[in-house]
Amino acid sequence: MTDRILTVRMEAHPADSNTLDRYEATGGYATLRKALVEMSPEQIRDEVKAANLRGRGGAGFPAGVKWGFLAPAEPRYLVINADESEPGTFKDRQLLERDPHQLIEGIVLSSYALGVNHAFIYIRGEYARPARRVQRAVEEAYDAGYLGENILDSGLALDVMVHLGAGAYICGEETALLNSLEGRRGEPRLKPPFPAVEGLYAKPTIVNNVETISNIPWIIANGGSAYDAIGPEGSRGTRIFSLSGHVARPGNYEVVMGMTWREMIYQIGGGIRDGNELKCWIPGGASAPWFTPAVLDEPVTLDDAGRLGSMLGSGGIVVMDETTDVVAAALSIVKFFAHESCGQCTPCREGATWLERILQRIVTGHGREADIGLLLDVCDNISPGLRWPPAQTTICPLGPSLVSPITSIMTHFRSEVEAMIRHAEPAGV
Amino acid sequence: MSWPDDVVERAEVMVAKYPESRSAVMPLLYLAMREDKGLTLDGMRQVADYTGLTPVQVESVASFYSMYKRDSVGDYIVSVCTSISCHLLGGDEVLEAVAEETGVPPGETGSDGRLSVEGVECIGACGGAPAVQVNYELVEGVTPDSARRLCRWLADDQPVVISSDQMQADFGGIRSFEWGPAEPGGATGPVPAFGPLGTEGQRS
Ligand SMILES: Cc1cc2nc3c(=O)[nH]c(=O)nc-3n(C[C@H](O)[C@H](O)[C@H](O)COP(=O)(O)O)c2cc1C
Ligand code: FES
């Protein structure tokens, strides 16, 4: 039974898993070589569809289904989302640095399947080292004939370009990313039209996450049904979770989904540092509502996380122990979204500023009686009804992400917020 | 003022690589920043010339992204992460230590123009929290103490090349993951060391 797909090579060959030599010596590009001769683009698309691979960028949309929406107009583009900026998430960085050829082989296979001749890898600006590693791998791939005019004499032409972002979380949102790649401000676009119909330069475009596309070589080598046999229904395949915070063994862990949160935190993560008690955790990046020990025995799957009012999102699990000031933690997250709001939509732009200001005064000991109601009221303006999945009054889901930390502390730790306010000094002091 | 020949050549290569020249705005802005140690009006005018935009359009793009600095920046930008995972493990204290040791408050550049300090949002190193970057080269698992030493090293040694590997060995601790092979070189200025579409790690 396969329990790891993406991190096998880098663990077996830590010294050179990023090089073309090692990639080829461990079977790399053999799948591409074979597929270009033996498979039609349609067959590749069918395998990816059969795999039931769900996107690893955050939304969990099935990759094969998205590919099916790609409009016939030409040219078409493939864009790899390597903007990884969701606090708590650092898995794509490892894939970029340690196994860039796995991603590139996935890009070539996907491009062949989608009729794409120009692909981009959009890497966040702060990832200078990962970008260098990927760029070197791209150059190696060109030199070896895996990229370029006539790939492995198959007639397939594909250019791959690495594009560096410049410090804007919102550019991880796919339409903002496309604007950024076009040389514009990274503001999300209204959907529809979806990128698959009108994306980069208004042409049909598929945007997929680094981890999503890194799975493609394995899927084509082993077949979609083999991938679909791994893990529980709805959460097929392996997934790399980034564990951080007060966990004893932080790091990236590639696992088959379906274990319990208890196993995730206590076995994989080694439990809580210093033998402390677990207080709560964020299950899928800073945008996700928090979980508490009440759900420790629930399975780690996309659908179960959704049922419990949160999401696996980007795979970033942030663990907080009993010593955590949860209001200060919520403030840290709200600050993040306030800083990263692109400012297009009023509820998000204004709401973020208000939420940050109110939380700030509570944390610094100047909270007021009315602040809890005020916080929830502002949240309700951003995401009416405060339900899950969240309603949205904004162009993109960044707005509702602001709400997650607030509803989390209000649902689970309201008494702590109230106590903070009760002990506050009178306003103005 | 116009760019030196080698920069012009690289700018032309960048513009030619993209399906539409406007897409070259971002790499060209890095190039401009590198030439002038920060974005100048003149630099943005040059970017406009290459991309067929107006200088105002270029400025509008530049102002959207936090890594394009309108004010001049130091030779070193020290960026301390204060997002959630780093916040939980002492990132705020690291930022305080850096500000105190250098005498440069977050968001500002020292009067001698050598060093800028900033608190930044998640830099994808949460498993090695608290994390710091110098000129976008990473060091993980720092403490307020090791961050102070890092600042003293920058001030005393004035290193020409900022290397992640070296900083990690001298000032780092726990990492998000095994980094793999050593990587010589690194950043030689306050822009990400990435070529050929951005800037190079080492310039001869
Ligand atoms: C505010 C925001 C930030 C996002 N950031 C990222 C990101 O950094 N990386 C990523 O792959 N997807 C990110 N996404 C999701 C993308 O919009 C998109 O769904 C994803 O790249 C599609 O790839 P996938 O289907 O392979 O997951 C973000 C979404 C939003 C709303
Ligand atoms: S939270 Fe600091 S690196 Fe992610």
XYZ file of C-alpha atoms and ligand atoms in Angstrom:
668
model
C 0.000 0.000 0.000
C 1.438 3.351 -1.058
C 1.744 5.731 1.814
C 3.956 8.361 0.251
C 4.231 9.713 -3.261
C 5.792 13.151 -3.270
C 8.556 13.012 -0.689
C 10.077 9.586 -1.338
C 12.964 10.790 -3.493
C 13.966 13.691 -1.266
C 14.073 11.458 1.779
C 16.081 8.729 0.096
C 18.500 11.173 -1.532
C 18.761 14.273 0.637
C 22.008 15.391 -0.968
C 20.812 15.753 -4.551
C 17.082 15.032 -4.927
C 16.748 18.340 -6.777
C 19.100 17.456 -9.629
C 18.225 16.062 -13.028
C 20.741 13.239 -12.619
C 19.101 11.992 -9.451
C 15.636 12.476 -10.860
C 16.424 10.369 -13.916
C 18.307 7.778 -11.867
C 15.202 7.256 -9.744
C 12.871 6.788 -12.690
C 12.108 10.424 -13.384
C 10.881 11.481 -16.848
C 10.359 7.808 -17.777
C 6.620 8.368 -17.427
C 6.750 11.362 -19.739
C 8.827 9.454 -22.278
C 6.275 6.647 -22.277
C 3.162 8.811 -22.167
C 4.200 10.955 -25.125
C 4.406 7.804 -27.245
C 1.664 5.630 -25.845
C -1.023 7.951 -24.548
C -3.243 10.549 -26.118
C -3.911 13.844 -24.326
C -7.434 12.614 -23.700
C -6.180 9.444 -22.017
C -4.084 11.520 -19.637
C -7.058 13.705 -18.811
C -9.109 10.574 -18.154
C -6.511 9.203 -15.732
C -6.390 12.470 -13.803
C -10.162 12.515 -13.650
C -10.282 8.916 -12.453
C -7.709 9.705 -9.755
C -10.165 12.023 -8.001
C -7.243 14.245 -7.150
C -8.520 17.312 -5.333
C -6.597 20.571 -5.568
C -4.040 21.159 -2.832
C -4.058 24.959 -3.010
C -6.920 25.463 -0.603
C -10.292 25.040 -2.261
C -10.003 21.282 -2.864
C -11.613 21.393 -6.294
C -11.129 18.158 -8.293
C -8.293 18.730 -10.773
C -9.766 16.492 -13.475
C -13.070 18.324 -13.368
C -11.369 21.722 -13.604
C -9.370 20.508 -16.581
C -12.643 19.525 -18.222
C -13.778 23.169 -18.170
C -10.854 24.366 -20.267
C -12.262 26.215 -23.270
C -11.051 25.279 -26.761
C -9.743 28.740 -27.747
C -6.004 29.065 -28.355
C -3.466 29.691 -27.021
C -4.089 28.132 -23.642
C -1.960 28.498 -20.578
C -1.052 26.473 -17.521
C -0.073 28.441 -14.438
C 1.422 26.813 -11.386
C 0.477 28.552 -8.178
C 3.615 28.662 -6.030
C 2.612 31.790 -4.168
C 2.327 29.828 -0.908
C 1.657 32.568 1.644
C -1.109 31.248 3.875
C 0.284 31.500 7.419
C 1.109 28.032 8.701
C 1.864 26.603 5.258
C 5.323 25.660 3.970
C 4.853 22.445 1.988
C 5.206 23.848 -1.527
C 8.520 25.377 -0.542
C 9.839 21.895 0.158
C 8.526 20.512 -3.138
C 10.081 23.419 -5.045
C 13.441 23.221 -3.327
C 13.817 19.499 -3.007
C 12.091 17.972 -6.034
C 11.594 20.575 -8.760
C 11.816 18.017 -11.578
C 8.814 16.150 -10.209
C 6.862 19.381 -10.642
C 8.319 19.998 -14.104
C 7.459 16.486 -15.296
C 3.946 17.108 -13.968
C 3.831 20.371 -15.900
C 4.892 18.731 -19.169
C 2.381 15.894 -18.768
C -0.382 18.339 -17.880
C 0.496 20.665 -20.753
C 0.399 17.770 -23.189
C -2.981 16.748 -21.797
C -4.367 20.281 -21.989
C -2.919 21.431 -25.304
C -0.755 24.039 -23.639
C 2.497 25.361 -25.101
C 3.328 27.955 -22.500
C 3.360 27.358 -18.758
C 4.291 29.669 -15.906
C 5.404 28.970 -12.380
C 4.393 31.925 -10.211
C 6.616 31.841 -7.116
C 6.236 34.293 -4.272
C 8.991 36.898 -4.174
C 10.258 35.882 -0.750
C 11.058 32.390 -2.067
C 14.369 33.375 -3.662
C 16.080 30.078 -2.913
C 13.190 27.865 -4.081
C 12.959 29.995 -7.225
C 16.659 29.504 -7.934
C 16.314 25.747 -7.514
C 13.328 25.622 -9.846
C 15.005 27.864 -12.414
C 18.072 25.614 -12.432
C 15.851 22.567 -12.895
C 13.989 24.273 -15.748
C 17.311 24.960 -17.456
C 18.394 21.350 -16.958
C 15.111 20.191 -18.432
C 15.562 22.389 -21.504
C 19.088 21.104 -22.024
C 17.939 17.494 -21.750
C 15.072 17.958 -24.181
C 12.220 17.682 -21.664
C 11.228 21.269 -22.420
C 11.492 23.338 -25.573
C 10.584 23.102 -29.222
C 10.258 19.378 -29.852
C 10.143 17.529 -26.574
C 11.729 14.069 -26.843
C 11.066 14.196 -30.605
C 7.335 13.976 -29.977
C 6.518 17.238 -31.717
C 5.276 18.695 -28.436
C 6.480 22.244 -27.779
C 6.433 23.732 -24.314
C 8.053 26.735 -22.742
C 8.127 27.100 -18.974
C 8.861 30.396 -17.270
C 9.469 31.161 -13.634
C 7.843 34.417 -12.543
C 8.587 35.982 -9.201
C 5.907 37.701 -7.129
C 6.697 40.686 -4.951
C 5.087 40.298 -1.562
C 1.311 40.136 -1.792
C -0.606 37.232 -0.250
C -3.648 38.021 -2.343
C -1.731 37.009 -5.477
C -2.283 33.409 -4.344
C -5.931 33.866 -5.294
C -5.938 32.597 -8.843
C -7.429 35.584 -10.642
C -5.256 38.032 -8.680
C -2.318 35.869 -9.649
C -3.251 36.151 -13.311
C -3.519 39.938 -13.038
C -0.125 39.990 -11.404
C 1.342 37.811 -14.137
C -0.068 40.246 -16.693
C 1.874 43.031 -14.993
C -1.053 44.519 -13.124
C -1.978 45.128 -9.519
C -2.798 41.791 -7.923
C -6.488 42.410 -7.475
C -8.891 39.475 -7.770
C -11.262 39.498 -10.738
C -14.976 38.931 -10.636
C -15.936 35.360 -11.576
C -17.352 34.302 -13.978
C -15.649 34.237 -16.351
C -13.509 31.568 -14.745
C -9.836 31.300 -15.725
C -10.525 28.066 -17.626
C -12.546 30.187 -20.049
C -10.889 33.607 -19.780
C -7.677 33.572 -17.804
C -4.204 34.834 -18.608
C -4.392 37.436 -21.406
C -8.102 36.538 -21.540
C -7.207 33.082 -22.876
C -8.244 29.715 -21.414
C -6.002 29.030 -18.427
C -5.663 26.307 -15.843
C -4.284 27.353 -12.468
C -3.127 24.535 -10.215
C -1.148 24.339 -7.009
C 2.435 23.005 -6.866
C 1.465 19.935 -4.867
C -1.481 19.154 -7.131
C 0.697 19.056 -10.252
C 3.556 17.257 -8.474
C 1.168 14.302 -8.127
C 0.608 13.998 -11.882
C 3.714 11.921 -12.762
C 2.744 9.277 -10.194
C -0.858 9.240 -11.371
C 0.135 8.755 -15.002
C 2.760 6.144 -14.100
C 0.448 4.106 -11.887
C -2.979 4.939 -13.252
C -5.800 7.077 -11.918
C -7.529 4.124 -10.306
C -4.415 3.299 -8.258
C -4.435 6.835 -6.891
C -8.157 6.621 -6.277
C -7.498 3.530 -4.143
C -5.386 5.472 -1.650
C -7.130 7.042 1.329
C -10.803 7.601 2.082
C -13.408 8.635 -0.449
C -13.338 12.365 -1.106
C -9.766 12.658 0.168
C -7.853 10.417 -2.166
C -4.116 10.217 -2.330
C -1.501 11.495 0.042
C -1.234 14.984 1.304
C 1.582 17.028 2.773
C 0.570 18.682 6.020
C 2.670 21.462 7.497
C 2.707 21.190 11.277
C 3.785 24.210 13.288
C 3.178 26.097 16.499
C 3.410 24.417 19.889
C 3.847 20.943 18.515
C 6.873 18.920 19.632
C 8.000 17.968 16.119
C 7.051 20.668 13.625
C 7.625 19.941 9.961
C 6.072 18.738 6.732
C 4.526 15.279 6.809
C 3.232 13.450 3.777
C 0.487 11.082 4.868
C -2.564 9.267 3.609
C -5.591 11.175 4.868
C -8.156 9.637 7.167
C -6.229 9.318 10.429
C -7.668 11.116 13.438
C -6.586 14.553 14.573
C -5.282 12.872 17.715
C -2.912 10.769 15.609
C -1.955 13.800 13.556
C -1.031 15.934 16.534
C 0.193 13.353 19.043
C 1.835 10.706 16.859
C 2.922 12.543 13.763
C 3.566 15.835 15.509
C 4.960 14.195 18.633
C 2.411 15.856 20.900
C 2.603 19.236 22.554
C 5.971 20.793 23.419
C 7.093 20.711 27.057
C 4.359 18.199 27.893
C 1.768 20.979 27.853
C -1.942 20.552 27.215
C -3.444 21.132 23.793
C -5.745 24.156 23.701
C -6.814 24.365 20.059
C -5.470 24.223 16.513
C -5.993 25.692 13.106
C -6.622 22.780 10.738
C -5.914 24.321 7.336
C -4.067 27.618 7.270
C -4.887 30.953 8.876
C -8.161 31.256 6.920
C -9.658 28.195 8.607
C -11.848 28.261 11.724
C -10.141 26.627 14.694
C -10.710 23.189 16.196
C -10.599 22.233 19.879
C -9.832 18.897 21.582
C -13.550 18.015 21.319
C -12.912 16.851 17.742
C -9.597 15.061 18.354
C -11.064 11.707 17.368
C -12.591 12.917 14.121
C -10.903 11.877 10.878
C -8.620 14.211 8.966
C -10.404 14.430 5.624
C -11.609 17.316 3.483
C -15.256 16.458 3.939
C -15.100 15.811 7.683
C -13.300 19.081 8.256
C -16.041 20.809 6.286
C -18.775 19.050 8.224
C -17.174 20.226 11.469
C -17.213 23.835 10.350
C -13.725 24.311 9.006
C -11.450 23.089 6.211
C -8.174 21.397 5.414
C -7.452 24.418 3.212
C -3.771 24.701 2.452
C -2.741 21.854 4.779
C -1.182 24.148 7.364
C -1.898 22.936 10.887
C -1.051 25.436 13.622
C -1.142 23.995 17.120
C -1.700 26.145 20.212
C -1.097 24.934 23.752
C -2.619 25.939 27.082
C -0.276 28.907 27.469
C -1.656 30.597 24.359
C -3.335 33.960 24.607
C -5.986 33.195 22.011
C -7.062 36.813 21.634
C -3.505 37.816 20.776
C -3.349 34.856 18.378
C -6.573 35.988 16.692
C -5.149 39.499 16.468
C -2.042 38.170 14.727
C -4.240 36.531 12.103
C -6.554 39.508 11.695
C -3.503 41.746 11.276
C -2.323 39.463 8.533
C -5.545 39.705 6.557
C -5.846 43.432 7.225
C -2.355 43.891 5.820
C -3.077 41.683 2.830
C -6.549 42.937 1.917
C -6.268 44.341 -1.598
C -8.723 47.094 -0.734
C -11.157 46.589 -3.614
C -14.186 45.594 -1.532
C -15.485 47.818 1.251
C -16.559 45.122 3.762
C -13.098 43.559 3.680
C -11.065 46.776 3.562
C -13.025 48.644 6.237
C -13.927 45.570 8.263
C -10.299 44.508 8.519
C -9.241 47.861 9.904
C -12.033 47.835 12.454
C -11.471 44.272 13.587
C -7.769 44.896 14.011
C -8.344 48.089 15.981
C -10.908 46.557 18.332
C -8.857 43.419 18.984
C -5.776 45.510 19.523
C -7.449 47.506 22.260
C -8.775 44.370 23.936
C -5.323 42.760 23.899
C -3.636 45.878 25.254
C -6.100 46.081 28.129
C -8.413 48.777 26.851
C -11.366 46.662 25.744
C -14.918 47.882 26.213
C -18.140 46.104 27.166
C -19.589 46.617 23.715
C -16.553 45.289 21.867
C -17.707 41.677 21.603
C -20.952 42.723 19.961
C -19.079 45.138 17.755
C -16.618 42.499 16.591
C -19.397 40.092 15.689
C -21.343 42.852 13.982
C -18.405 43.790 11.766
C -17.901 40.093 10.993
C -21.550 39.763 10.058
C -21.157 42.598 7.575
C -18.278 40.782 5.921
C -19.892 37.346 5.983
C -23.627 37.559 6.702
C -24.989 34.909 9.064
C -21.503 33.827 10.182
C -22.143 30.341 8.862
C -19.954 27.679 7.317
C -19.178 27.574 4.469
C -19.145 31.336 4.735
C -21.386 33.702 2.821
C -19.411 36.278 0.899
C -20.017 39.977 0.256
C -16.647 40.403 -1.394
C -15.080 39.497 -4.743
C -12.807 36.867 -3.193
C -12.834 34.743 -0.011
C -10.200 36.826 1.792
C -12.999 38.773 3.466
C -14.569 35.747 5.158
C -11.085 34.590 6.182
C -10.930 37.608 8.482
C -13.979 36.291 10.260
C -12.583 32.820 11.063
C -10.306 33.757 13.995
C -12.968 35.972 15.540
C -15.794 33.447 15.415
C -13.308 30.835 16.649
C -12.437 32.695 19.819
C -16.050 33.753 20.358
C -17.326 30.196 20.006
C -14.667 28.442 22.041
C -13.036 31.021 24.308
C -15.603 33.730 24.819
C -15.065 33.742 28.578
C -11.392 34.579 28.031
C -12.309 37.529 25.863
C -14.873 38.668 28.430
C -12.371 38.350 31.256
C -9.871 40.435 29.341
C -12.445 43.138 28.845
C -13.589 42.969 32.477
C -10.058 43.527 33.669
C -9.469 46.332 31.218
C -8.519 49.746 32.397
C -11.121 52.423 31.784
C -11.112 53.734 28.247
C -8.714 56.507 27.505
C -6.125 55.481 30.083
C 19.589 58.772 -16.834
C 19.623 55.420 -18.517
C 20.649 51.985 -17.416
C 24.117 50.565 -18.077
C 24.448 48.248 -21.061
C 24.324 44.969 -19.156
C 21.107 46.001 -17.423
C 19.567 47.129 -20.690
C 20.434 43.791 -22.204
C 18.778 41.903 -19.375
C 15.720 44.113 -19.536
C 15.364 43.378 -23.229
C 15.677 39.641 -22.653
C 12.943 39.773 -20.009
C 10.533 41.714 -22.183
C 11.091 39.329 -25.084
C 10.419 36.246 -22.965
C 6.839 37.086 -22.053
C 3.953 36.689 -24.490
C 3.037 40.313 -23.724
C 5.602 42.911 -22.742
C 3.476 44.295 -19.934
C 4.115 41.058 -18.007
C 7.748 42.066 -17.655
C 6.794 44.900 -15.292
C 7.488 42.897 -12.149
C 10.962 41.579 -12.996
C 11.868 44.983 -14.437
C 10.826 46.677 -11.208
C 13.257 44.426 -9.341
C 15.936 45.369 -11.817
C 15.189 49.070 -11.346
C 15.240 48.683 -7.576
C 18.542 46.989 -7.713
C 20.092 49.708 -9.821
C 18.940 52.550 -7.583
C 18.715 50.862 -4.168
C 14.999 51.472 -4.060
C 12.439 52.544 -6.618
C 13.003 55.981 -8.053
C 10.822 57.964 -10.428
C 13.555 57.618 -12.978
C 13.646 53.861 -12.531
C 9.905 53.586 -12.998
C 10.128 55.736 -16.113
C 12.610 53.258 -17.573
C 10.321 50.358 -16.736
C 7.492 52.217 -18.440
C 9.580 52.620 -21.593
C 10.224 48.905 -21.860
C 6.672 47.800 -21.217
C 4.678 50.383 -23.133
C 2.980 51.646 -19.990
C 2.874 55.154 -18.601
C 5.050 55.910 -15.558
C 1.840 56.397 -13.572
C 0.687 52.893 -14.469
C 4.037 51.485 -13.428
C 3.849 53.333 -10.140
C 0.353 52.029 -9.557
C 1.569 48.459 -10.022
C 4.667 48.998 -7.881
C 2.683 50.465 -5.007
C 0.591 47.306 -4.762
C 3.478 45.015 -3.783
C 5.301 45.258 -0.492
C 8.667 44.156 -1.877
C 8.912 47.166 -4.167
C 10.205 49.846 -1.835
C 9.520 53.440 -2.761
C 11.827 54.837 -0.125
C 15.433 53.929 -0.446
C 16.333 50.852 1.541
C 19.491 49.745 3.258
C 22.094 47.354 1.900
C 20.410 44.805 4.115
C 16.721 44.373 4.773
C 16.143 42.353 7.919
C 12.612 40.920 7.764
C 11.247 39.288 10.895
C 8.103 37.187 10.608
C 5.385 37.941 13.143
C 2.552 35.865 11.637
C 0.768 33.247 13.686
C 3.303 30.396 14.022
C 6.186 32.773 14.605
C 4.010 34.872 16.902
C 3.318 31.766 19.012
C 7.031 31.015 19.323
C 8.461 34.459 19.977
C 8.647 36.262 16.624
C 7.530 39.512 18.228
C 10.400 39.305 20.721
C 12.829 38.625 17.881
C 11.617 41.740 16.081
C 12.024 43.766 19.264
C 15.545 42.446 19.732
C 16.462 43.320 16.147
C 15.059 46.829 16.478
C 16.853 47.378 19.758
C 20.177 45.959 18.641
C 20.240 47.976 15.414
C 18.494 51.055 16.711
C 16.228 50.902 13.679
C 12.492 50.723 14.390
C 10.397 48.312 12.273
C 9.506 49.838 8.931
C 12.482 52.145 8.870
C 16.034 52.420 7.568
C 18.987 53.416 9.736
C 20.417 56.897 9.247
C 23.636 55.515 7.783
C 21.554 53.793 5.097
C 23.025 50.388 5.768
C 20.127 48.501 7.225
C 16.333 48.378 7.093
C 14.181 46.509 9.595
C 10.661 45.255 9.002
C 8.102 42.972 10.576
C 6.674 40.794 7.808
C 3.882 38.314 7.310
C 4.444 34.562 6.978
C 7.510 33.688 4.915
C 6.733 29.985 4.600
C 9.079 28.867 7.343
C 6.513 28.253 10.077
C 8.000 24.864 11.021
C 11.232 26.686 11.803
C 9.596 29.523 13.693
C 10.612 32.153 14.513
C 11.990 32.883 11.067
C 13.944 35.805 9.667
C 15.125 36.790 6.209
C 18.020 39.034 5.306
C 17.674 40.259 1.730
C 15.156 37.444 1.252
C 17.634 34.770 2.276
C 16.170 32.686 5.063
C 17.311 31.697 8.513
C 15.052 29.520 10.664
C 14.798 28.832 14.369
C 16.265 32.119 15.562
C 16.054 33.483 19.099
C 16.209 37.084 20.290
C 19.817 36.368 21.226
C 20.895 34.860 17.939
C 19.033 37.625 16.102
C 21.126 40.186 17.986
C 24.286 38.351 16.993
C 23.075 38.295 13.398
C 22.629 42.071 13.483
C 26.082 42.592 14.954
C 27.551 40.380 12.249
C 25.865 42.478 9.559
C 27.174 45.670 11.139
C 30.705 44.458 11.853
C 31.459 42.211 8.882
C 29.324 43.950 6.266
C 29.093 40.742 4.216
C 28.906 41.239 0.447
C 26.949 38.045 -0.124
C 24.134 37.019 2.188
C 23.889 33.246 2.227
C 21.094 31.259 3.812
C 23.384 28.335 4.527
C 25.883 30.479 6.359
C 23.243 32.302 8.414
C 21.518 29.057 9.294
C 24.807 27.567 10.506
C 25.746 30.631 12.530
C 22.445 31.927 13.845
C 19.752 29.349 13.058
C 18.108 26.526 14.960
C 15.222 24.236 14.122
C 14.285 24.108 10.427
C 10.966 23.519 8.657
C 12.560 20.610 6.811
C 15.937 19.221 5.774
C 17.298 21.792 3.303
C 19.157 19.394 1.042
C 22.363 20.259 -0.785
C 24.464 23.233 0.210
C 23.949 26.302 -1.861
C 26.864 28.657 -2.262
C 26.094 32.257 -3.054
C 23.062 34.236 -2.152
C 21.853 37.803 -2.220
C 24.050 40.790 -2.967
C 21.406 43.429 -2.449
C 17.951 44.061 -1.009
C 16.085 42.274 -3.801
C 15.511 38.524 -4.156
C 18.580 36.822 -5.597
C 17.052 35.229 -8.609
C 18.195 35.225 -12.211
C 17.900 35.597 -15.074
C 14.441 37.118 -14.771
C 15.049 38.840 -11.505
C 18.494 39.529 -10.270
C 21.519 37.374 -9.882
C 22.940 35.898 -6.747
C 26.442 36.979 -7.482
C 27.475 39.597 -9.882
C 30.923 39.378 -11.318
C -6.858 34.762 -0.612
C -6.477 33.489 -1.304
C -5.146 33.070 -1.302
C -4.773 31.898 -1.945
N -3.459 31.524 -1.924
C -3.080 30.400 -2.580
C -1.713 30.000 -2.616
O -0.832 30.669 -2.059
N -1.392 28.877 -3.300
C -2.337 28.128 -3.947
O -2.003 27.141 -4.566
N -3.635 28.479 -3.923
C -4.024 29.598 -3.271
N -5.341 29.966 -3.282
C -6.294 29.136 -4.060
C -6.281 29.534 -5.523
O -7.222 30.582 -5.732
C -6.683 28.380 -6.438
O -7.867 27.842 -5.977
C -5.654 27.275 -6.507
O -4.397 27.774 -6.860
C -6.071 26.246 -7.504
O -5.170 25.161 -7.501
P -5.626 23.702 -7.050
O -6.974 23.460 -7.670
O -4.585 22.820 -7.604
O -5.696 23.710 -5.581
C -5.744 31.129 -2.615
C -7.069 31.547 -2.593
C -7.437 32.704 -1.954
C -8.864 33.117 -1.967
S 4.263 32.185 10.439
Fe 6.316 32.879 10.391
S 7.069 31.813 8.699
Fe 4.984 31.234 8.676
